[in-house]
XYZ file of C-alpha atoms in Angstrom:
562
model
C -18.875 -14.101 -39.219
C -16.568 -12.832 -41.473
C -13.779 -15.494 -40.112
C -15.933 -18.053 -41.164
C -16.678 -16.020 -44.773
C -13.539 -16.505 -45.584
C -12.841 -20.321 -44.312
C -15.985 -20.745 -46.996
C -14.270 -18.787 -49.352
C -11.287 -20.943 -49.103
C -12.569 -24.467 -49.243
C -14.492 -23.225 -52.330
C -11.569 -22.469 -54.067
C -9.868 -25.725 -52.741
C -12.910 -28.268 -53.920
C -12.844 -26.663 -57.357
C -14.991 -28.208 -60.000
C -16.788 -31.798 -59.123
C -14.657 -34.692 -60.581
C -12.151 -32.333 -62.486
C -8.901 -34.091 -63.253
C -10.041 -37.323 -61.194
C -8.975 -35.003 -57.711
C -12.603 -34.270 -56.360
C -12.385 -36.524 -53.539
C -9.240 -35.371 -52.368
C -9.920 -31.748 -52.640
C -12.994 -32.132 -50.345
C -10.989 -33.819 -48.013
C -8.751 -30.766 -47.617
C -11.413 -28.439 -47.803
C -13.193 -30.213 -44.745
C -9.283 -30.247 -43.057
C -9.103 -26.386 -43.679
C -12.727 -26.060 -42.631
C -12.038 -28.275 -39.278
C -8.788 -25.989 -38.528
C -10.223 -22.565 -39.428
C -13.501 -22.913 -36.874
C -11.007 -24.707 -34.112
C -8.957 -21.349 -34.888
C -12.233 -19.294 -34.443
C -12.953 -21.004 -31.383
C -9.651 -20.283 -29.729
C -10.151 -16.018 -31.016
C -13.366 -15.784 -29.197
C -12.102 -18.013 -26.136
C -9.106 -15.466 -26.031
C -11.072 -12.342 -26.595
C -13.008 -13.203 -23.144
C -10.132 -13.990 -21.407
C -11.188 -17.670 -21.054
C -14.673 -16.920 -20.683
C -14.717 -15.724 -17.354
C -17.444 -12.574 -16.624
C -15.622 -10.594 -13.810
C -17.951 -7.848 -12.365
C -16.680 -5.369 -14.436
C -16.520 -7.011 -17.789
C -19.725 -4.770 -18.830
C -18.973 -2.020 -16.845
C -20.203 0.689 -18.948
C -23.408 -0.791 -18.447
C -23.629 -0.633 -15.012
C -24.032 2.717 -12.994
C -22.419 3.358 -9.860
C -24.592 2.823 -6.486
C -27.289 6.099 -7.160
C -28.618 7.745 -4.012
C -32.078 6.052 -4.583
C -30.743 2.667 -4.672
C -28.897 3.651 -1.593
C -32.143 4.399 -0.131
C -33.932 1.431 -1.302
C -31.417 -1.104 0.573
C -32.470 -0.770 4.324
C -35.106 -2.018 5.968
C -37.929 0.513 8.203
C -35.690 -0.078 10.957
C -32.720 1.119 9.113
C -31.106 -2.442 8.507
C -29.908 -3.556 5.215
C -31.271 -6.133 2.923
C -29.798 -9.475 3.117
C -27.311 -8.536 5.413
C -25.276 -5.723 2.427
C -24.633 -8.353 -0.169
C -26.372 -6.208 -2.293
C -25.093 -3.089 -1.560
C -21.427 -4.583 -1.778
C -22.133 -6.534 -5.181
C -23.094 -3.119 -6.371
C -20.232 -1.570 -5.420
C -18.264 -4.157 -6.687
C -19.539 -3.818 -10.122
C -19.247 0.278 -10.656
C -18.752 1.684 -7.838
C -20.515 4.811 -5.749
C -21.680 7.798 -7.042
C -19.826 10.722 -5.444
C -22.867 12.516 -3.480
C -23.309 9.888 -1.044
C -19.774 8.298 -0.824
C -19.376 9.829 2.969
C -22.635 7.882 3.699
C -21.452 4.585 2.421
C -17.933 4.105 3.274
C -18.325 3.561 7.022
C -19.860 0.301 6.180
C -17.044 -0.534 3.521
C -14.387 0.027 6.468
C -16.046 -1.795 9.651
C -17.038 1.404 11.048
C -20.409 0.341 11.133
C -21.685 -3.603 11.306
C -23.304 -4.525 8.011
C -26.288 -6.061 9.829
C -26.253 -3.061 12.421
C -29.811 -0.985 12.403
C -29.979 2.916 13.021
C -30.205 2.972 16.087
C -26.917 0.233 16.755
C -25.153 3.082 14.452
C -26.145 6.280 16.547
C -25.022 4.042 19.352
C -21.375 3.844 17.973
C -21.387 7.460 16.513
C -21.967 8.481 19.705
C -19.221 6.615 21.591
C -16.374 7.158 18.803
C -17.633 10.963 19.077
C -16.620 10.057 22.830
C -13.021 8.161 21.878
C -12.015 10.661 19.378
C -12.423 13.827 21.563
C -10.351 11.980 24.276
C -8.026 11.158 21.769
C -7.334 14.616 20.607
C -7.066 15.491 24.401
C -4.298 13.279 24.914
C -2.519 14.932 21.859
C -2.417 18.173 22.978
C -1.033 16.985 26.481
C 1.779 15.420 24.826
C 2.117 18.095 22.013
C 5.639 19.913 22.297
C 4.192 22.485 20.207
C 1.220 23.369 22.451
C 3.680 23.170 25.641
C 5.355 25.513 23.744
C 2.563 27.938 22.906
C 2.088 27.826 26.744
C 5.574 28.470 27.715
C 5.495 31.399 25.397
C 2.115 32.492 27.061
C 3.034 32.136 30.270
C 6.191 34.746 29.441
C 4.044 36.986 28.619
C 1.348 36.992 30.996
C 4.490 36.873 33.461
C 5.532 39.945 32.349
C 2.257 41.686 32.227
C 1.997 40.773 36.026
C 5.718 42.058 36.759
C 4.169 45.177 35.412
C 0.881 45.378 37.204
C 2.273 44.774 40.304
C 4.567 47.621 39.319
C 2.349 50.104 38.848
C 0.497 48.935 42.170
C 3.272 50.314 43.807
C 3.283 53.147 42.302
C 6.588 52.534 40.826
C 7.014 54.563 36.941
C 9.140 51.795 35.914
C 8.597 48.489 33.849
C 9.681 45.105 33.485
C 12.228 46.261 30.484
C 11.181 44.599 26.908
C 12.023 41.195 26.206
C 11.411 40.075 29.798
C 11.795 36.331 30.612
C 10.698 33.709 33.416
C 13.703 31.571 34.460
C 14.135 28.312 33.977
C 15.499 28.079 37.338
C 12.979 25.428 39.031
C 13.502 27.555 42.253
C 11.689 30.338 40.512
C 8.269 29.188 41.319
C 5.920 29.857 38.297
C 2.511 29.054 38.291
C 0.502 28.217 35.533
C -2.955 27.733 34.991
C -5.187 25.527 33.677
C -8.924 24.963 33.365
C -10.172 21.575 34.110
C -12.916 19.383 32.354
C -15.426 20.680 35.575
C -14.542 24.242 34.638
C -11.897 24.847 37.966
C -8.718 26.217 37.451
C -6.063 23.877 38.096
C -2.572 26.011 39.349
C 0.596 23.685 39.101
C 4.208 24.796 38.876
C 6.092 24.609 35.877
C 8.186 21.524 37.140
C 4.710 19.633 37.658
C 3.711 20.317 33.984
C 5.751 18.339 32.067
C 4.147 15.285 30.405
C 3.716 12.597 33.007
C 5.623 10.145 31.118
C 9.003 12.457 31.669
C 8.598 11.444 35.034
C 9.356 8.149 33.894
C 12.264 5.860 33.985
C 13.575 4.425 30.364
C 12.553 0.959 31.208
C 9.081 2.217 32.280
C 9.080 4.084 28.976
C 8.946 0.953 27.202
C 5.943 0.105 28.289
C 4.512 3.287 28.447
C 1.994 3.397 25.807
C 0.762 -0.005 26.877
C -2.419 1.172 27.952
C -5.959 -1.206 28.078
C -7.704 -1.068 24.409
C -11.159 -0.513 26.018
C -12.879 2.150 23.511
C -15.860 3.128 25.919
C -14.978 5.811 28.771
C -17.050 5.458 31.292
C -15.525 7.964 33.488
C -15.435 10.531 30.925
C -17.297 13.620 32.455
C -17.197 15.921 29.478
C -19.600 14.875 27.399
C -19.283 17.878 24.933
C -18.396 17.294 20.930
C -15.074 19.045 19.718
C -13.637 18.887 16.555
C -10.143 20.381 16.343
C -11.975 23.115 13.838
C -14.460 23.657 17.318
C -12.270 23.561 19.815
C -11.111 27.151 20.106
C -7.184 28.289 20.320
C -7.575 29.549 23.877
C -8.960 26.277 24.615
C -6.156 24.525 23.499
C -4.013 24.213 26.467
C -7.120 23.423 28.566
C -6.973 19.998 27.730
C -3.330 19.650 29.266
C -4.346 18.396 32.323
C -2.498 15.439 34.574
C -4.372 12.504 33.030
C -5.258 10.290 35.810
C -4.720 6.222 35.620
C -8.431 5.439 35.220
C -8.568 8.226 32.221
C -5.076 6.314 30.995
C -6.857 3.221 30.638
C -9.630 4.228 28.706
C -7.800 6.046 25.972
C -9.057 4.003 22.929
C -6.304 2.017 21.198
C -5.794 -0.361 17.861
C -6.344 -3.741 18.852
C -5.760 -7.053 17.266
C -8.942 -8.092 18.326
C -10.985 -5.741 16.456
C -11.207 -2.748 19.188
C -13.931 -0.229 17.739
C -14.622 -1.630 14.296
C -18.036 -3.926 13.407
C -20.404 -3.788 16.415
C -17.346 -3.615 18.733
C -18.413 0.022 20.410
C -16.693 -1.236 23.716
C -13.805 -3.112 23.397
C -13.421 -6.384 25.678
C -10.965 -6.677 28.483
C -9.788 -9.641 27.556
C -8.605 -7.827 23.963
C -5.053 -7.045 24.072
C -3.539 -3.681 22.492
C -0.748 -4.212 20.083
C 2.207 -4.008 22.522
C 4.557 -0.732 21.904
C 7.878 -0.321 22.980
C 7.456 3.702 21.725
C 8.489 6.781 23.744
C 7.352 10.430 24.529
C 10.738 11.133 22.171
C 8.413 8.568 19.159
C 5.110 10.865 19.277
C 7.530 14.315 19.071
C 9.176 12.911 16.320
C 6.126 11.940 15.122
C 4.403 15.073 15.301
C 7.675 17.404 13.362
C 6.843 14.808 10.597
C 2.798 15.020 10.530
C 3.114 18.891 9.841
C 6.273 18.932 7.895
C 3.843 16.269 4.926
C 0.738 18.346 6.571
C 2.043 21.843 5.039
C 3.641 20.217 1.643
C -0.297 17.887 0.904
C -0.986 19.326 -2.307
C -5.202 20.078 -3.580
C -5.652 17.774 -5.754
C -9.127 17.037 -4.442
C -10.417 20.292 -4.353
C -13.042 19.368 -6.793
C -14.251 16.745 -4.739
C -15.263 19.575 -1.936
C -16.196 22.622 -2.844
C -17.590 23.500 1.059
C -13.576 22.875 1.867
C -12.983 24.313 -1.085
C -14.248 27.558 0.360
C -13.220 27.750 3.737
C -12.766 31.376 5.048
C -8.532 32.691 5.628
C -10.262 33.026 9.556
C -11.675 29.851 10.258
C -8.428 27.737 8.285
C -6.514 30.175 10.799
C -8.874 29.396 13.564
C -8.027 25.104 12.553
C -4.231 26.096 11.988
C -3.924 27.184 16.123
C -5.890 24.952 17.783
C -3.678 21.839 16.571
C -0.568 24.165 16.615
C -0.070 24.121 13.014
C 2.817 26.420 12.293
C 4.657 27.589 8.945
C 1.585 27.601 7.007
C 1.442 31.384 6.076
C 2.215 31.230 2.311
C -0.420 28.756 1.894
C -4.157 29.529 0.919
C -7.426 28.853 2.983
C -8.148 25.780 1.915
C -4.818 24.075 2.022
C -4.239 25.377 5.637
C -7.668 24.256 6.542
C -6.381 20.776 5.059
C -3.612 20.695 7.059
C -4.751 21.035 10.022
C -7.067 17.818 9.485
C -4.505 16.215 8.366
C -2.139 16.850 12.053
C -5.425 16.272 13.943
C -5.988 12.836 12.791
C -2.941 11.384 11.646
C -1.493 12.744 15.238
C -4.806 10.834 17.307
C -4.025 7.933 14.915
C -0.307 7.631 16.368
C -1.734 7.763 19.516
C -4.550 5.170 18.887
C -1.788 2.962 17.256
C 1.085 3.520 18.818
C 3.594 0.581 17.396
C 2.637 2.199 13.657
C 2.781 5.677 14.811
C 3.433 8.026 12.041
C 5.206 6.983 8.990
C 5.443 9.285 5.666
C 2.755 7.864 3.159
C -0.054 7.861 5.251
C -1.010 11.346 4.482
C -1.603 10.348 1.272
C -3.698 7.552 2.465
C -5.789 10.034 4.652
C -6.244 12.609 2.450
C -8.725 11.369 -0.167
C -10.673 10.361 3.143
C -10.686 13.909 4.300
C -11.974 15.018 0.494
C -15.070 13.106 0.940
C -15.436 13.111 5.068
C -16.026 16.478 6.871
C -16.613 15.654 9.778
C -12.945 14.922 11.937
C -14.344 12.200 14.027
C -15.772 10.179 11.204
C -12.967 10.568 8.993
C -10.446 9.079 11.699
C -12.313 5.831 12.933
C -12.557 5.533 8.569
C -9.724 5.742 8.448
C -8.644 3.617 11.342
C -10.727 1.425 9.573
C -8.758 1.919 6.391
C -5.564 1.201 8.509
C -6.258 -1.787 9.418
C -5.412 -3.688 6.570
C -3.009 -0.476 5.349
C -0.816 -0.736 8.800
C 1.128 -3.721 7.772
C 2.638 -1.097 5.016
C 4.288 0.639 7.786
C 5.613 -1.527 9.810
C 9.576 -1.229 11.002
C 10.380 -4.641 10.487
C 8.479 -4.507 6.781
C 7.513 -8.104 7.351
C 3.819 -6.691 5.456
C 5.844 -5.654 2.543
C 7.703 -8.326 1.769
C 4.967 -10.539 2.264
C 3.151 -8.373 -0.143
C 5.917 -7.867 -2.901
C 5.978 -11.903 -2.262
C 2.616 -12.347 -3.407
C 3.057 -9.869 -6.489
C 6.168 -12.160 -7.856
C 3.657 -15.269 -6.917
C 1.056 -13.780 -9.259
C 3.139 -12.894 -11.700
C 5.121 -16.234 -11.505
C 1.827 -18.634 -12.071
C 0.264 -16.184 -14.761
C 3.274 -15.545 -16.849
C 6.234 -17.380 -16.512
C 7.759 -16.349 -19.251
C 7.629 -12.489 -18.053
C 8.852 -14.106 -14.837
C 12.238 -15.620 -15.625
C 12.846 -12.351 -17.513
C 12.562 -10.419 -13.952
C 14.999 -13.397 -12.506
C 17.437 -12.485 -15.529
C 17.848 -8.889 -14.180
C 17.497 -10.001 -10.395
C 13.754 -8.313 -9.749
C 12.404 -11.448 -9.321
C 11.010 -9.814 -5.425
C 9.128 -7.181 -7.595
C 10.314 -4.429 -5.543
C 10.328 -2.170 -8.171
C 6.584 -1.662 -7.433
C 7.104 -1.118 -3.796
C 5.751 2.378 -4.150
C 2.327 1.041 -5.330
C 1.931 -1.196 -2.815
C 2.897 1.697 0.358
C 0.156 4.009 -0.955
C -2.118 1.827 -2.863
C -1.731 2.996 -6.201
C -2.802 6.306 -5.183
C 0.635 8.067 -7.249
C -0.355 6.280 -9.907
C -3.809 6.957 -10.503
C -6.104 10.103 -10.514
C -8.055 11.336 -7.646
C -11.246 9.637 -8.540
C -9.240 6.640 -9.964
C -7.835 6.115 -6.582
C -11.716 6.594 -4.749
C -13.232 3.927 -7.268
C -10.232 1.472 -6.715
C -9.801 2.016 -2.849
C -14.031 1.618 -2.819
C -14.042 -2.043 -4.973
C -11.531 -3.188 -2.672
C -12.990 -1.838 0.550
C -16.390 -3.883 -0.628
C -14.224 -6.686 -0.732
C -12.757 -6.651 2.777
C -15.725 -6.354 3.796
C -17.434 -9.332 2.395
C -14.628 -10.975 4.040
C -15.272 -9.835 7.309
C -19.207 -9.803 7.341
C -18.658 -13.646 5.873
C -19.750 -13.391 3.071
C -19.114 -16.781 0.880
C -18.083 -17.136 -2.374
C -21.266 -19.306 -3.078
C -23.346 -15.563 -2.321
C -21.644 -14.065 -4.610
C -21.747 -17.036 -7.179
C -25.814 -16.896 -6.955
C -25.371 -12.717 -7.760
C -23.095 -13.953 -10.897
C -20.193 -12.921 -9.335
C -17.589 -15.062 -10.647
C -14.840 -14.244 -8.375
C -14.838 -15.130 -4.929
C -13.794 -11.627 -2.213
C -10.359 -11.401 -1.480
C -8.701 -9.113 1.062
C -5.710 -8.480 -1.766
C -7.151 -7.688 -4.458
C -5.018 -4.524 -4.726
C -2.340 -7.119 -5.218
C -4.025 -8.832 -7.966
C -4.168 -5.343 -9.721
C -0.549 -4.469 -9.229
C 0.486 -7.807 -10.723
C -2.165 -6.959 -13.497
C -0.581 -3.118 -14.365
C 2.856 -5.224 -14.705
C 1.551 -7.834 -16.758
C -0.087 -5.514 -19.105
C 3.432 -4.200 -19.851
C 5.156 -7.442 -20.550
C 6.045 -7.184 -23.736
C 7.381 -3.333 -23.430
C 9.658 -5.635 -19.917
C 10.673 -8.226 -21.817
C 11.966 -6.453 -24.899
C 12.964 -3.057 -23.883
C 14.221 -3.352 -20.133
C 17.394 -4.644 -19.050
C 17.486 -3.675 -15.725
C 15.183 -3.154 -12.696
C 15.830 0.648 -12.133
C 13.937 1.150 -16.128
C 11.380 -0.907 -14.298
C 10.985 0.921 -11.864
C 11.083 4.474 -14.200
C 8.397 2.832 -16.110
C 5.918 1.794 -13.172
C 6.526 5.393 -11.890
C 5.412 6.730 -14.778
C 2.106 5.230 -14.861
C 0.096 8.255 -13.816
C -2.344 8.885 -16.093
C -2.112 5.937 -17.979
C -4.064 3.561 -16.410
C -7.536 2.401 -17.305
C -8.468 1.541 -14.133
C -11.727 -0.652 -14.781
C -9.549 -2.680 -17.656
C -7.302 -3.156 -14.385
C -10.065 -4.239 -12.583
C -11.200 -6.689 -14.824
C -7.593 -8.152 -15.165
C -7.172 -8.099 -11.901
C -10.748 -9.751 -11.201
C -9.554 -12.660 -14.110
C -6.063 -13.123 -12.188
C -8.341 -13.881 -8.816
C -10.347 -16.688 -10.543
C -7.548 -18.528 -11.972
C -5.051 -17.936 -8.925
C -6.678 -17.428 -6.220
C -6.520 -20.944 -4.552
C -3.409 -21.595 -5.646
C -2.002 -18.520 -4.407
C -3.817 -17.285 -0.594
């Protein structure tokens, strides 16, 4: 209103006096010109101001709360289904997120764990089985573990000398086995070791028989080696018992080294293409292949120095987020520490051992589940957040298998998922802003590698902790209204202008750079002050404004970009 004040204002002034000096007529004529141009002016501020007009679920964000335990509540049917199949429950999400009590609650539907139209009962079904799959998981870790074979080695020593010594004094001998006493190597020296099977028998094989099965194998077998079936049920599986690695006691630990035989092989659960344990997939079809893996026994040992080396150096920034973690006892983080052989963690304090140790368990049953990704640094920071809010092992790793499978592409040797990533960035950035564009062409960054970091991790270095939860949870409740099928027209009848993408993190890492175009296009000169500058963006980010630009990028690009 005060715009058009001052258009009055002005034609006033420009009509002066009726008929003075024979010029009324034309002085109303400019004053209606003036008039004319100052409201088209108008117009174009408030179009501007709105960014074209477009609400984006965010655009009154500060009027809508984040998904409250009672709404939570209020979404399922008596038989523990949810309305209208979760379109509410993701459009909520969408708009402000989840409140922080019941986040662990809500984010196995986000991530496929559990089917969107799946009742209570469907879901105890798959809790139960992926109880089942992790446990056997963890199992097959330990077998393979060099660091547990080497806890045993060392055992063995010493309960070999404590026998040299017994037998000793049997014979009445006043001598010992002298300090520092060793069992040969020599594979003629017969040396027993034994093992407790899943029926409770001891199981006495020599030290040649121990080593991992797949040693056994030839090089070319080796390639093939981790080409197991990807069916997630086990219905062989005797032991029906629940272990976390925090249950699953030290002494127990080598207990689970048995000789796996081919049937229990087959029904290790593995990543699959297909879609193996995710929706209302609790047994995996035969006719689903796993992703084929050319990786080796040498793959998961390398895999495993890795996992503890980023494991032991995790810092706790999401210590607030769990103050029952928080406050884990220096006996039960030790307790965690040994029974995934977690080693070099004595400077560090309860909780951050305790931390750790989650960390090995599941990233190290992840490189097993997915054995062409493996390990690969940056996934422990993906993880971590997971663990903040999860507390329970087994539900934090099929989230976060969940979680990986969109994530995995990141990872990949060949970085084909990168580049087609990066790719989409420059596409964004291209269509939106061409002018910012040809500037990046001008100092060769056209491939927007330069935020190659924020695409690995998911802006999770550049925002806070709870930035990173309410991003990561927006675009989780997109995925999934891609996968559950979800329409845009569903979302249109909600008032949800933009339609669910699986990229929207892209859309907001083309948005962070386009909010810096000016500070690009006149200050920068070269891709590595770029790069500086987008590394520097911790802290600085509003992240529903980058929502909301990111949200107004999807309804202007999105069919002309995916």
């Amino acid at each position: 209103m005060w715009a058009w004040g001052c258009v009055e204002r002005v034609a006033a002034g420009l009509l002066g006096p009726v008929g003075a000096h024979g010029a009324g007529r034309w002085n109303t004529a400019v004053a209606v010109g003036v008039t004319a141009a100052a409201g088209l002016a108008l117009v174009v501020i408030v179009v501007s101001s709105r960014r074209g007009g477009l609400k984006s679920p965010w655009w009154r964000r500060r009027r809508k709360a984040a998904l409250s335990p009672q709404e939570w509540l209020g979404l399922f049917t008596p038989v523990g289904k949810l309305h209208d199949g979760g379109v509410k429950l993701l459009k909520t999400v969408r708009s402000g997120g989840i409140d922080q009590s019941i986040r662990a609650q809500v984010w196995p539907f986000l991530l496929g764990v559990y089917s969107l139209d799946s009742s209570e009962g469907e879901r105890d079904a798959v809790k139960a089985q992926n109880r089942k799959d992790y446990l056997l998981l963890r199992k097959h870790c330990l077998r393979k573990s060099v660091y547990s074979n080497e806890d045993r080695k060392q055992s063995n020593k010493t309960d070999g000398a404590n026998h040299a010594e017994s037998v000793s004094s049997e014979k009445g001998e006043d001598t010992v086995s002298p300090v520092g006493f060793e069992v040969p190597d020599n594979p003629s020296v017969e040396v027993e070791e034994h093992l407790i099977s899943e029926d409770g028998n001891p199981c006495v094989r020599s030290g040649e028989e121990m080593q991992d099965d797949t040693s056994k194998t030839s090089p070319e077998m080796l390639m093939d080696g981790n080409q197991s079936s990807s069916s997630s049920s086990n219905k062989e599986e005797s032991d029906n018992s629940v272990l976390t690695h925090e249950e699953m006691p030290h002494k127990d630990a080598t207990s689970v080294q048995q000789p796996s035989t081919e049937d229990e092989q087959e029904s290790i659960p593995r990543y699959s293409s297909a879609g193996g344990n995710m929706e209302n997939d609790s047994e995996l079809s035969k006719d689903a292949r796993p992703v084929k893996s050319s990786r080796t026994v040498e793959d998961f040992e390398t895999w495993q120095r890795i996992i503890r080396l980023d494991a032991v150096r995790a810092n706790d920034e999401w210590v607030s987020y769990s103050t029952s973690q928080a406050a884990v006892s220096r006996e039960k983080a030790i307790e965690s520490a040994k029974a995934v052989c977690l080693k070099d963690y004595e400077h560090l304090e309860p909780h951050r051992i305790h931390h750790a140790s989650r960390l090995v368990a599941i990233l190290e049953a992840y490189a097993i589940y997915d054995p062409e990704i493996g390990y690969c640094q940056g996934m422990s920071d993906l993880l971590a957040p997971l663990l903040a809010v999860l507390e329970d092992d087994n539900e934090a790793f099929w989230c976060f298998a969940g979680f990986m499978r969109k994530a995995r592409h990141n990872f990949r040797l060949d970085e084909v998922g990168i580049r087609r990533q990066l790719n989409m960035v420059s596409k964004i950035i291209k269509h939106k802003d061409f002018h910012l564009y040809r500037h990046l062409e001008m100092l060769q960054a056209e491939d927007c590698f330069f935020v190659y970091r924020m695409v690995v991790v998911m802006f999770r270095r550049e925002l806070t902790f709870e930035q990173t939860l309410s991003l990561w949870e927006v675009m989780w409740a997109d995925q999934a209204a891609n996968r559950a099928g979800i329409t845009k027209s569903s979302f249109e009848k909600l008032r949800l202008g933009a339609p669910p993408t699986d990229d929207l993190l892209l859309y907001a890492i083309a948005a962070s750079v386009l909010q810096k175009r000016k500070l690009i296009i006149e200050s920068y000169s070269s891709m590595d002050e770029i790069i500086r500058e987008c590394n520097s963006m911790s802290g600085q980010l509003n992240i529903w404004k980058l929502l909301d630009d990111a949200h107004d990028l999807v309804v202007t690009l999105h069919d002309r970009i995916e």
